[in-house]
Amino acid sequence: ADLVLIGAGVLPSTQPLHAVQDFLQPKGVIRVDEFMQSSDPNIWAAGDIVEFPMATYNNELVTIGHWGLAMYMGKIAALNIMGKQEPAKTVPFFWTMQYGKSIRFAGLCNGCDSTLVESDETGFLQLYTKDDLVMGVCTLGRDPIAAHFRNLVLKGEKLKLEDAAEKLKAVLPKS
């Protein structure tokens, strides 16, 4: 490669590209397609510096700063540079451990209404919905649910709010 651009941090580090007319989006990011290719056929980009179509969410254009997703997008970009024609197909998945408790999130929640389905002393299950469809799931103490939701979305399944609690909680161990 003649140029490798690394974007790290909270704001996209795309200053060298500000001089290229109509290349950057207003947020300072590079718009790419599902193959991580920009409007210039010789430039691919990945990570925090891109806005890309989230195939699993009706090609909604998103910018997501997460190291795991950045690594995946870098792999997709590399495969496409080599001519493999591999589109990015992913569901955002984030997790953290705080005070010995696992919090997990899967999906997108832009423009969603939130519905608390379950909460007790062991944790919670929070669903993010849009037009009565579950778009995202946040859990505390219910680890398998977020991963299960992610897998359903990757398979193309649409989960209605009225069916969500039963279908998602089915992966929890029986007590």
Coordinates of C-alpha atoms in Angstrom, one line a residue:
A1 CA 0.0 0.0 0.0
D2 CA 1.2 3.5 -0.8
L3 CA -0.7 4.9 2.2
V4 CA -2.0 3.4 5.4
L5 CA -4.3 5.7 7.5
I6 CA -4.9 4.7 11.1
G7 CA -7.8 6.3 12.9
A8 CA -7.5 6.0 16.7
G9 CA -9.3 7.9 19.5
V10 CA -12.6 9.5 20.0
L11 CA -12.6 11.7 16.9
P12 CA -11.7 10.4 13.5
S13 CA -8.1 11.3 12.6
T14 CA -8.8 12.1 9.0
Q15 CA -7.2 15.6 8.7
P16 CA -4.9 14.6 5.7
L17 CA -8.1 13.9 3.8
H18 CA -9.8 17.3 4.4
A19 CA -8.1 18.6 1.3
V20 CA -9.8 16.0 -0.9
Q21 CA -13.0 17.6 -2.2
D22 CA -16.3 15.8 -1.3
F23 CA -14.5 12.8 0.2
L24 CA -15.3 13.1 3.9
Q25 CA -18.7 13.2 5.4
P26 CA -19.7 16.2 7.6
K27 CA -18.6 14.2 10.8
G28 CA -15.1 13.9 9.3
V29 CA -15.5 10.2 8.4
I30 CA -15.1 8.3 5.2
R31 CA -18.2 6.7 3.7
V32 CA -17.6 3.2 2.5
D33 CA -19.7 0.5 1.0
E34 CA -20.3 -3.0 2.4
F35 CA -16.9 -4.0 1.0
M36 CA -15.1 -1.2 2.9
Q37 CA -14.4 0.6 -0.4
S38 CA -14.7 4.4 -0.6
S39 CA -16.0 6.5 -3.4
D40 CA -12.5 6.4 -4.8
P41 CA -12.0 2.9 -6.2
N42 CA -8.4 2.8 -5.0
I43 CA -9.2 3.6 -1.3
W44 CA -10.6 1.1 1.3
A45 CA -11.0 2.1 4.9
A46 CA -12.1 0.5 8.1
G47 CA -12.6 1.2 11.8
D48 CA -13.6 4.4 13.7
I49 CA -13.0 6.5 10.6
V50 CA -15.7 5.1 8.4
E51 CA -19.5 5.3 8.0
F52 CA -20.7 2.1 6.5
P53 CA -24.1 0.4 5.6
M54 CA -25.1 -2.0 8.4
A55 CA -26.5 -4.8 6.2
T56 CA -28.2 -6.5 9.1
Y57 CA -30.2 -3.2 9.8
N58 CA -31.5 -2.3 6.3
N59 CA -28.2 -0.8 5.3
E60 CA -28.5 2.0 7.9
L61 CA -25.4 4.1 7.7
V62 CA -23.5 3.9 11.0
T63 CA -20.1 4.9 12.5
I64 CA -19.2 2.6 15.4
G65 CA -16.0 3.0 17.4
H66 CA -15.3 -0.4 18.8
W67 CA -12.0 -2.3 18.5
G68 CA -13.6 -5.7 17.8
L69 CA -15.7 -4.2 14.9
A70 CA -12.6 -2.3 13.6
M71 CA -10.6 -5.6 13.4
Y72 CA -13.5 -7.3 11.6
M73 CA -13.8 -4.4 9.1
G74 CA -10.0 -4.4 8.5
K75 CA -10.3 -8.1 7.6
I76 CA -13.2 -7.4 5.2
A77 CA -11.2 -4.5 3.6
A78 CA -8.2 -6.7 3.2
L79 CA -10.2 -9.6 1.6
N80 CA -11.8 -7.1 -0.8
I81 CA -8.5 -5.5 -1.7
M82 CA -7.4 -9.0 -2.7
G83 CA -10.6 -9.3 -4.9
K84 CA -12.6 -11.7 -2.7
Q85 CA -15.9 -9.7 -2.9
E86 CA -16.7 -10.3 0.8
P87 CA -19.4 -7.9 2.2
A88 CA -19.4 -6.9 5.9
K89 CA -22.3 -8.6 7.7
T90 CA -22.2 -7.9 11.5
V91 CA -24.3 -6.9 14.5
P92 CA -22.7 -4.5 17.0
F93 CA -21.9 -6.3 20.2
F94 CA -20.4 -4.6 23.3
W95 CA -19.7 -5.9 26.8
T96 CA -18.0 -4.8 30.0
M97 CA -17.4 -6.2 33.4
Q98 CA -18.1 -3.8 36.3
Y99 CA -17.8 -4.8 39.9
G100 CA -17.9 -8.5 38.9
K101 CA -21.1 -8.0 36.8
S102 CA -21.4 -8.6 33.1
I103 CA -23.2 -6.0 31.0
R104 CA -23.8 -6.8 27.4
F105 CA -25.4 -5.0 24.4
A106 CA -26.2 -6.3 21.0
G107 CA -27.8 -4.4 18.1
L108 CA -28.5 -0.8 17.2
C109 CA -30.7 1.6 19.2
N110 CA -30.7 4.8 17.0
G111 CA -34.2 6.2 17.2
C112 CA -35.6 3.4 19.3
D113 CA -38.1 3.4 22.2
S114 CA -36.9 1.4 25.2
T115 CA -38.9 -1.2 27.0
L116 CA -37.8 -2.8 30.3
V117 CA -38.9 -6.4 30.2
E118 CA -37.4 -7.8 33.4
S119 CA -35.5 -6.5 36.4
D120 CA -34.6 -8.1 39.7
E121 CA -31.8 -8.3 42.2
T122 CA -29.8 -10.5 39.8
G123 CA -29.9 -8.2 36.8
F124 CA -32.1 -7.0 33.9
L125 CA -33.1 -7.5 30.3
Q126 CA -33.7 -4.3 28.4
L127 CA -35.1 -4.3 24.8
Y128 CA -34.8 -1.4 22.3
T129 CA -37.6 -1.3 19.8
K130 CA -38.6 0.5 16.7
D131 CA -42.0 0.0 15.0
D132 CA -42.6 -3.0 17.4
L133 CA -39.4 -4.8 16.3
V134 CA -36.5 -5.4 18.6
M135 CA -33.5 -3.6 17.3
G136 CA -31.2 -4.0 20.4
V137 CA -30.8 -5.9 23.6
C138 CA -29.0 -4.9 26.8
T139 CA -28.5 -7.3 29.7
L140 CA -27.0 -7.6 33.1
G141 CA -26.7 -11.0 34.6
R142 CA -28.3 -12.6 31.6
D143 CA -25.3 -13.2 29.4
P144 CA -26.6 -15.7 26.8
I145 CA -29.4 -13.4 25.7
A146 CA -27.4 -10.7 24.0
A147 CA -25.3 -13.3 22.1
H148 CA -28.5 -15.2 21.1
F149 CA -30.1 -11.9 19.9
R150 CA -27.0 -11.2 17.8
N151 CA -27.2 -14.6 16.2
L152 CA -30.9 -14.2 15.4
V153 CA -30.2 -10.9 13.6
L154 CA -27.2 -12.3 11.7
K155 CA -29.5 -15.1 10.4
G156 CA -32.0 -12.4 9.2
E157 CA -34.7 -13.0 11.8
K158 CA -37.0 -10.2 12.8
L159 CA -38.1 -10.3 16.5
K160 CA -41.4 -8.7 17.4
L161 CA -41.6 -7.1 20.8
E162 CA -44.6 -9.3 21.8
D163 CA -42.5 -12.5 21.2
A164 CA -39.1 -11.2 22.4
A165 CA -39.1 -12.1 26.1
E166 CA -40.1 -15.7 25.6
K167 CA -37.8 -16.3 22.7
L168 CA -34.8 -14.6 24.2
K169 CA -35.2 -16.0 27.7
A170 CA -35.4 -19.5 26.3
V171 CA -31.5 -19.6 26.2
L172 CA -31.2 -19.0 30.0
P173 CA -30.4 -22.0 32.1
K174 CA -33.5 -23.5 33.9
S175 CA -33.4 -22.8 37.6

